[in-house]
């Protein structure tokens, strides 16, 4: 306060933070006079007041910060501090704010605004009557007329209005504020040029409107019809103001009032009969929404930035309003949209793009605003169905798909796909729409953004109308031929579609062929035509990759090879299972693909990307070709296990799991052979030394460990435990020990759960009298202890949902041991194992009784209690 130069703002903020932390720590115990001491030093020195107000804001943020999640202890402490402040000093603080506002309102706007911010922050948790009284409110209303203060005054009034209170009192408070604001001319929105202030004012009006609606709801609930009627009247008188703000050209101002608007419509929805005025209000809101949905001239479609993102969000808010309007008056919404749509599309050639776009957009939005099940918009309610049918007919016959603006083009295709059921009612329009998709309006548009979106929408259109596509299949396949070309890196030819977009075109081609009414021979020939160019290109590129020296060139060739595999893979999405592959006579084509792609696994360059692509293809082929894939699996696996990293193994194991679970006994010989090589590769990676604080290496190992246990779970769960049993005693023991370690040593509840599942399965299979030699011994020496040592660890957190699941599987393991070993198991626990853990005799008794209960759920619940008590 005494230095000649004021401190920099960030220093003042930090000082305030330090004081606030000191306050939180000391106020209740050692420094109850904290505020009085600070106020006595500050007096009315502006710099002192500045710091005092910053400290108050910092304290509010410590005690009430809505964005910080406090621990229960902090929350209790904060509540106690606030209670103590309310008792001891809040009236004095409020008095100090009043004095500051009075003294500085005309001479120091910065301090005044800070003080208004403090009042706004504290209002939410102090006695409202200290602020919501004549002297304070009159001063705040006075500030509304001072340009430098009015934005903060507006926010402060908003906080006051937002505070929970008795519904009738709230209604009186809001009404008196409105009266003064209206008299002072604030409701004449068109006279106001300061959009920043209007945005705050709009927020205030929104708060007042929503407060009145909350009051109305409470009064209706409590049966106070007279006051509820008054509240509704008060709400109705604000609608004209709300509409002025909603329609304002500044979207922030409009956006701030949407909450009130939405809640007002919710009230109307609950009323059985609407008055003429209310109907007029609904129509006015509808027109406002339609107008505000429109893009402005400045919107940058080619390079969307922050402003554009904000408009997209604002549009989503308006969509919610439109949906709510549909609930209040669906007929009115449909009629309004139809009127706008028809008049706009009649003259689309001479209409500005934003108006054409919004007309089509409204038709698109009707699908969600007037929902039906399974997109059946063109059956049921006759007037609605015929209105939508008329609009769709106009859309596809008007020629608007040729409009020269990307937003209109995209909206056209989005709407056509959304209402695909229209084309089952009027299939004569399909050829025109297909041409739009396939020519310069769609897949060959000058804008990459349009081409990309159209590729996806085209695949959806074809899939949804596959029954109607038959007459056009050959024509479509011919027309998309050039779009299917794999563009290798060296030819400098820039393909029209990105490789991601091409995936949709390949999928579409596959769907057209598979769902066609052609004979199996014709389908096979078409599928060959589709896939042969890929296979040929693949062979050439793989040779080039083997010879490539430059790493950048290697990477781009590998990318291209990966795309080829991905495209072939994507065509198979048209098949649901092997039957359709067989029926189409396409098995051979895909087997040829497999033979073409598999050599890539032995390529020493760019292993990651090549293996990943072929692995995905194998996953698809296991579904489509079933056992015809099996001959390829051993050599593919051998190559994929060479020089692998944690990530390679982690991605390879799901493939083996898929084969094991699907083919079970058929792949037993292959699994027998591959089992130990796979495990050795896994152990080798897990045992590699890593930096102590290398987080990503630790995470990779954790994920690999999970994958390894998932593999063992698949093997044991698919009735293939013989595969493990036949690996020789030493290897079997090594595997079992790793499962015990997984259950006990690593604090990873997901892996622990899997390990207990494996253990209980093995006990179920091998734990009886005729199990493998030495397994019973292993049960008592290792599996039983694991069931206790794991849950007793400090890292085994019984408050965590995943850990509780692990404990549940641990209980299943113990129950299974009891089931297979009978009284011998109880005797071992009673006389040897539990006494060795120093468990009290009466608890041992209790434990063994719970274990012997026939209902497994009883034991699971007991086990949780047992370990909660046992933990230090």
PDB file of C-alpha atoms in Angstrom, residues 91-223:
ATOM      1  CA  UNK A  91     -22.580  -8.672   7.952  1.00  0.00           C
ATOM      2  CA  UNK A  92     -19.376  -6.637   8.472  1.00  0.00           C
ATOM      3  CA  UNK A  93     -17.983  -7.774   5.100  1.00  0.00           C
ATOM      4  CA  UNK A  94     -21.250  -6.827   3.397  1.00  0.00           C
ATOM      5  CA  UNK A  95     -21.082  -3.404   5.072  1.00  0.00           C
ATOM      6  CA  UNK A  96     -17.491  -2.959   3.828  1.00  0.00           C
ATOM      7  CA  UNK A  97     -18.640  -3.768   0.258  1.00  0.00           C
ATOM      8  CA  UNK A  98     -21.428  -1.223   0.490  1.00  0.00           C
ATOM      9  CA  UNK A  99     -18.975   1.455   1.693  1.00  0.00           C
ATOM     10  CA  UNK A 100     -16.494   0.589  -1.079  1.00  0.00           C
ATOM     11  CA  UNK A 101     -19.217   0.777  -3.754  1.00  0.00           C
ATOM     12  CA  UNK A 102     -20.542   4.050  -2.393  1.00  0.00           C
ATOM     13  CA  UNK A 103     -17.124   5.665  -2.093  1.00  0.00           C
ATOM     14  CA  UNK A 104     -15.660   4.590  -5.424  1.00  0.00           C
ATOM     15  CA  UNK A 105     -18.593   4.212  -7.827  1.00  0.00           C
ATOM     16  CA  UNK A 106     -17.848   7.529  -9.552  1.00  0.00           C
ATOM     17  CA  UNK A 107     -14.086   7.792  -9.008  1.00  0.00           C
ATOM     18  CA  UNK A 108     -12.535   4.323  -9.362  1.00  0.00           C
ATOM     19  CA  UNK A 109     -14.356   2.006 -11.743  1.00  0.00           C
ATOM     20  CA  UNK A 110     -11.732  -0.753 -11.426  1.00  0.00           C
ATOM     21  CA  UNK A 111     -12.195  -1.146  -7.664  1.00  0.00           C
ATOM     22  CA  UNK A 112     -15.996  -0.824  -8.031  1.00  0.00           C
ATOM     23  CA  UNK A 113     -16.129  -3.596 -10.645  1.00  0.00           C
ATOM     24  CA  UNK A 114     -13.937  -5.813  -8.471  1.00  0.00           C
ATOM     25  CA  UNK A 115     -16.284  -5.229  -5.556  1.00  0.00           C
ATOM     26  CA  UNK A 116     -19.348  -6.058  -7.663  1.00  0.00           C
ATOM     27  CA  UNK A 117     -17.626  -9.314  -8.677  1.00  0.00           C
ATOM     28  CA  UNK A 118     -17.072 -10.157  -4.993  1.00  0.00           C
ATOM     29  CA  UNK A 119     -20.724  -9.467  -4.161  1.00  0.00           C
ATOM     30  CA  UNK A 120     -21.801 -11.697  -7.072  1.00  0.00           C
ATOM     31  CA  UNK A 121     -19.528 -14.503  -5.897  1.00  0.00           C
ATOM     32  CA  UNK A 122     -20.595 -14.422  -2.225  1.00  0.00           C
ATOM     33  CA  UNK A 123     -24.328 -14.033  -2.868  1.00  0.00           C
ATOM     34  CA  UNK A 124     -24.640 -17.772  -3.559  1.00  0.00           C
ATOM     35  CA  UNK A 125     -23.746 -18.772   0.014  1.00  0.00           C
ATOM     36  CA  UNK A 126     -24.606 -15.884   2.328  1.00  0.00           C
ATOM     37  CA  UNK A 127     -27.947 -14.648   3.640  1.00  0.00           C
ATOM     38  CA  UNK A 128     -29.613 -13.042   0.603  1.00  0.00           C
ATOM     39  CA  UNK A 129     -31.458 -10.410   2.640  1.00  0.00           C
ATOM     40  CA  UNK A 130     -28.086  -8.719   3.333  1.00  0.00           C
ATOM     41  CA  UNK A 131     -27.848  -7.919  -0.394  1.00  0.00           C
ATOM     42  CA  UNK A 132     -31.402  -8.166  -1.794  1.00  0.00           C
ATOM     43  CA  UNK A 133     -32.585  -5.028   0.016  1.00  0.00           C
ATOM     44  CA  UNK A 134     -33.488  -1.550  -1.106  1.00  0.00           C
ATOM     45  CA  UNK A 135     -30.184   0.200  -0.469  1.00  0.00           C
ATOM     46  CA  UNK A 136     -28.069  -2.431  -2.277  1.00  0.00           C
ATOM     47  CA  UNK A 137     -30.474  -3.073  -5.151  1.00  0.00           C
ATOM     48  CA  UNK A 138     -30.973   0.654  -5.758  1.00  0.00           C
ATOM     49  CA  UNK A 139     -27.229   1.168  -5.879  1.00  0.00           C
ATOM     50  CA  UNK A 140     -26.795  -1.747  -8.318  1.00  0.00           C
ATOM     51  CA  UNK A 141     -29.595  -0.406 -10.509  1.00  0.00           C
ATOM     52  CA  UNK A 142     -27.831   2.969 -10.435  1.00  0.00           C
ATOM     53  CA  UNK A 143     -24.661   1.223 -11.646  1.00  0.00           C
ATOM     54  CA  UNK A 144     -26.656  -0.183 -14.589  1.00  0.00           C
ATOM     55  CA  UNK A 145     -26.715   3.374 -15.953  1.00  0.00           C
ATOM     56  CA  UNK A 146     -22.949   3.932 -15.617  1.00  0.00           C
ATOM     57  CA  UNK A 147     -21.229   2.634 -18.748  1.00  0.00           C
ATOM     58  CA  UNK A 148     -18.016   1.360 -17.106  1.00  0.00           C
ATOM     59  CA  UNK A 149     -19.910  -0.449 -14.327  1.00  0.00           C
ATOM     60  CA  UNK A 150     -23.018  -1.806 -16.000  1.00  0.00           C
ATOM     61  CA  UNK A 151     -21.613  -5.135 -17.237  1.00  0.00           C
ATOM     62  CA  UNK A 152     -20.421  -6.096 -13.741  1.00  0.00           C
ATOM     63  CA  UNK A 153     -23.662  -4.749 -12.206  1.00  0.00           C
ATOM     64  CA  UNK A 154     -25.604  -6.934 -14.636  1.00  0.00           C
ATOM     65  CA  UNK A 155     -23.623 -10.036 -13.590  1.00  0.00           C
ATOM     66  CA  UNK A 156     -24.109  -9.168  -9.930  1.00  0.00           C
ATOM     67  CA  UNK A 157     -27.896  -8.844 -10.368  1.00  0.00           C
ATOM     68  CA  UNK A 158     -27.859 -12.163 -12.244  1.00  0.00           C
ATOM     69  CA  UNK A 159     -26.244 -13.903  -9.242  1.00  0.00           C
ATOM     70  CA  UNK A 160     -28.828 -12.358  -6.901  1.00  0.00           C
ATOM     71  CA  UNK A 161     -31.706 -13.493  -9.123  1.00  0.00           C
ATOM     72  CA  UNK A 162     -30.177 -16.967  -9.404  1.00  0.00           C
ATOM     73  CA  UNK A 163     -30.067 -17.543  -5.661  1.00  0.00           C
ATOM     74  CA  UNK A 164     -32.573 -20.107  -4.385  1.00  0.00           C
ATOM     75  CA  UNK A 165     -35.390 -18.617  -2.329  1.00  0.00           C
ATOM     76  CA  UNK A 166     -39.117 -18.851  -1.587  1.00  0.00           C
ATOM     77  CA  UNK A 167     -41.042 -18.861  -4.936  1.00  0.00           C
ATOM     78  CA  UNK A 168     -43.332 -15.937  -4.065  1.00  0.00           C
ATOM     79  CA  UNK A 169     -40.444 -13.818  -2.723  1.00  0.00           C
ATOM     80  CA  UNK A 170     -38.419 -14.636  -5.828  1.00  0.00           C
ATOM     81  CA  UNK A 171     -41.315 -13.599  -8.056  1.00  0.00           C
ATOM     82  CA  UNK A 172     -41.651 -10.257  -6.206  1.00  0.00           C
ATOM     83  CA  UNK A 173     -37.885  -9.622  -6.407  1.00  0.00           C
ATOM     84  CA  UNK A 174     -37.757 -10.330 -10.158  1.00  0.00           C
ATOM     85  CA  UNK A 175     -40.850  -8.271 -10.872  1.00  0.00           C
ATOM     86  CA  UNK A 176     -39.555  -5.242  -8.965  1.00  0.00           C
ATOM     87  CA  UNK A 177     -36.201  -5.465 -10.798  1.00  0.00           C
ATOM     88  CA  UNK A 178     -37.975  -5.718 -14.150  1.00  0.00           C
ATOM     89  CA  UNK A 179     -40.143  -2.759 -13.388  1.00  0.00           C
ATOM     90  CA  UNK A 180     -37.161  -0.530 -12.639  1.00  0.00           C
ATOM     91  CA  UNK A 181     -35.156  -1.808 -15.629  1.00  0.00           C
ATOM     92  CA  UNK A 182     -38.101  -1.291 -17.964  1.00  0.00           C
ATOM     93  CA  UNK A 183     -38.754   2.216 -16.665  1.00  0.00           C
ATOM     94  CA  UNK A 184     -35.059   3.025 -17.163  1.00  0.00           C
ATOM     95  CA  UNK A 185     -35.399   1.980 -20.833  1.00  0.00           C
ATOM     96  CA  UNK A 186     -33.330  -1.226 -20.720  1.00  0.00           C
ATOM     97  CA  UNK A 187     -36.042  -3.243 -22.466  1.00  0.00           C
ATOM     98  CA  UNK A 188     -35.656  -1.180 -25.664  1.00  0.00           C
ATOM     99  CA  UNK A 189     -33.081  -3.518 -27.145  1.00  0.00           C
ATOM    100  CA  UNK A 190     -32.954  -1.857 -30.564  1.00  0.00           C
ATOM    101  CA  UNK A 191     -31.742   1.402 -28.951  1.00  0.00           C
ATOM    102  CA  UNK A 192     -28.658  -0.347 -27.479  1.00  0.00           C
ATOM    103  CA  UNK A 193     -25.469  -0.585 -29.560  1.00  0.00           C
ATOM    104  CA  UNK A 194     -23.054  -2.118 -27.016  1.00  0.00           C
ATOM    105  CA  UNK A 195     -23.199  -5.838 -27.802  1.00  0.00           C
ATOM    106  CA  UNK A 196     -20.933  -6.823 -24.866  1.00  0.00           C
ATOM    107  CA  UNK A 197     -23.379  -5.234 -22.444  1.00  0.00           C
ATOM    108  CA  UNK A 198     -26.362  -6.756 -24.253  1.00  0.00           C
ATOM    109  CA  UNK A 199     -24.807 -10.227 -23.949  1.00  0.00           C
ATOM    110  CA  UNK A 200     -24.651  -9.747 -20.153  1.00  0.00           C
ATOM    111  CA  UNK A 201     -28.130  -8.238 -20.103  1.00  0.00           C
ATOM    112  CA  UNK A 202     -29.460 -11.193 -22.080  1.00  0.00           C
ATOM    113  CA  UNK A 203     -27.934 -13.518 -19.476  1.00  0.00           C
ATOM    114  CA  UNK A 204     -29.682 -11.500 -16.739  1.00  0.00           C
ATOM    115  CA  UNK A 205     -33.063 -11.661 -18.522  1.00  0.00           C
ATOM    116  CA  UNK A 206     -32.506 -15.394 -19.016  1.00  0.00           C
ATOM    117  CA  UNK A 207     -31.849 -15.754 -15.270  1.00  0.00           C
ATOM    118  CA  UNK A 208     -34.974 -13.764 -14.407  1.00  0.00           C
ATOM    119  CA  UNK A 209     -37.116 -15.761 -16.826  1.00  0.00           C
ATOM    120  CA  UNK A 210     -35.822 -19.118 -15.597  1.00  0.00           C
ATOM    121  CA  UNK A 211     -36.272 -18.031 -11.959  1.00  0.00           C
ATOM    122  CA  UNK A 212     -39.915 -17.210 -12.625  1.00  0.00           C
ATOM    123  CA  UNK A 213     -40.370 -20.610 -14.294  1.00  0.00           C
ATOM    124  CA  UNK A 214     -38.833 -22.361 -11.258  1.00  0.00           C
ATOM    125  CA  UNK A 215     -41.237 -20.392  -9.040  1.00  0.00           C
ATOM    126  CA  UNK A 216     -44.194 -21.378 -11.255  1.00  0.00           C
ATOM    127  CA  UNK A 217     -43.204 -25.070 -11.115  1.00  0.00           C
ATOM    128  CA  UNK A 218     -42.857 -25.011  -7.301  1.00  0.00           C
ATOM    129  CA  UNK A 219     -46.183 -23.209  -6.879  1.00  0.00           C
ATOM    130  CA  UNK A 220     -48.016 -25.658  -9.162  1.00  0.00           C
ATOM    131  CA  UNK A 221     -46.515 -28.568  -7.223  1.00  0.00           C
ATOM    132  CA  UNK A 222     -47.572 -27.116  -3.899  1.00  0.00           C
ATOM    133  CA  UNK A 223     -51.107 -26.441  -5.235  1.00  0.00           C
TER     134      UNK A 223
END
